[in-house]
Amino acid sequence: MLDSKILLVDDEKSARYGMRRALASLGGKVIEAANGREALGIAEKEEPDLIIMDIAMPEMTGFEALEKLCQMPSPPLIIMITAHGSEKVAVEAMKRGAYDYIAKPYEVDELRMVARNALEKISLERENRRLAEELKKKESYGEIIGASDVMQEVFDRIGKVSQTDVAVLIEGESGTGKELVANEIHKRSHRSGGPFVIMNCAALPENLIESELFGHEKGAFTGATAQRRGKFEIADGGTLFLDEIGDMSLNTQAKVLRVLQEQRFERLGGEKTIQVDVRIISATNKDLAAATKAGAFREDLYYRLKVVSISLPPLRERKGDIALLTNSFVEMFSRKHRKRILGIDAGAMRVIHDYPWPGNVRELSNAIESAVVLAGGNTLRRDDLPPEIRKQAVGAFGDPFSIDATLPFREWKKQMVETAERLYLIRKLEENDHNISQTARALDMHRQSLQQKLRELGIDVKDLQEE
Ligand SMILES: Nc1ncnc2c1ncn2[C@@H]1O[C@H](COP(=O)(O)OP(=O)(O)OP(=O)(O)O)[C@@H](O)[C@H]1O
Ligand SMILES: [Mg+2]
């Protein structure tokens, strides 16, 4: 409670003095005002956490001041001091927003206890607000979105490795966000003022990769018409991101290993040794451990690159992040394409949730961008989604046990029930030739209720008929 601020309001100086002494042991800062009007001015400027105020004062009474104080944007807690035997007034004060009251004449201990309770409540509320904010923050980390436990771990690792210069290997299927993570590490590191250079090792044949990495002198090979700096040089003072590292030939691997060991190299066809200060982050969507065992990847290089590894799980293994990512992409692409899409309906969200997303976050992002561009209304509907996603999601209804069992029980149960409902209704629709009225009769349901239910569950009879 050392950082708390208490405002004492009483027209009698001696009374303020008495209170100040009573509260001294609580710590924190104590300020004073001699009447209600003064209290208002000071409260606005100083934003005290707690006000202890006499109810009977000339000028502006404690009551009037209380009402005005309670209208402040984040009002302080207020304890009123009432005259002996005026319980009614005290109750009225509480009704008008006072936190507590204390009747005159009071014991010093009594005042101290009431004030301490109030300060404890304040610090608890402050802590809750802080926790709530922290929770909210953890839905993203820089530009990386994700609330699942695995992503929280990823955020934690990024935070730690960015304080150092260690080599980081990022593993994950295509589209899981490896480049995004590499970039975030760079941005949070002391190298953020330097360059972030990307080298895609899969895109080029071996001889070109080396020239790209190390640069070349004029005339080093046919076509080398001018001297050229390589990525290692360009990344000096910054971070070099070696993407698709698993596609590098053994020959190039040896050369890269040397740079990592010595931080120096020569340009192709050059004699001069160039010294650089580069942090390496690499990424792969292959099983590099297996490649190492099979002899396709150098073991010594593997261990050098993987001082710390960060593994990005496929999206289907963190279904809890799907809604979060979807909503954020809807917002982002509506802004980008100047559309007024306010959200996504339950049926569409259901399809998105059930689809296995083999292309991971990139595929989700592309699907939402296309849906936003094509959407007619201001909510995304099932029909706005790319057909291959709608179709596959229907197929995925067949397996209720594909539900992510890492979900909280309640959410898991909800999904199990919904999946079971879907399977049941799809079966009934099939038995009734996909005729809604007939199916509704068979289920002893109203036609409209059935339609509503189908919409909620994301079942589109048209899609079923096409199968
Ligand atoms: N957690 C995430 N939050 C927000 N956007 C993400 C997230 N993960 C990926 N993305 C977005 O998805 C797209 C693909 O991400 P990225 O290029 O980093 O994937 P990758 O793992 O490098 O894929 P590849 O192996 O195919 O190169 C990018 O547009 C990226 O911004
Ligand atoms: Mg990539």
Coordinates of N, CA, C and O and ligand atoms in Angstrom, one line a residue, residues 178-179 241 243-244 362, ligand 2:
K178 N 6.8 -19.7 -39.6 CA 8.2 -19.7 -39.2 C 8.9 -18.4 -39.5 O 9.7 -17.9 -38.7
E179 N 8.6 -17.9 -40.7 CA 9.2 -16.6 -41.1 C 8.8 -15.5 -40.1 O 9.5 -14.6 -39.7
F241 N 18.3 -15.0 -42.0 CA 17.3 -16.1 -41.9 C 17.5 -17.1 -43.0 O 17.2 -16.8 -44.2
D243 N 16.1 -19.9 -44.7 CA 14.8 -20.6 -44.9 C 15.0 -21.9 -45.6 O 15.9 -22.0 -46.5
E244 N 14.2 -22.9 -45.3 CA 14.3 -24.2 -46.0 C 15.7 -24.8 -46.0 O 16.3 -25.2 -47.0
R362 N -1.3 -19.9 -43.3 CA -1.3 -19.3 -44.6 C -2.6 -19.6 -45.4 O -3.2 -18.7 -46.0
Ligands
MG2 MG 8.5 -19.5 -44.8

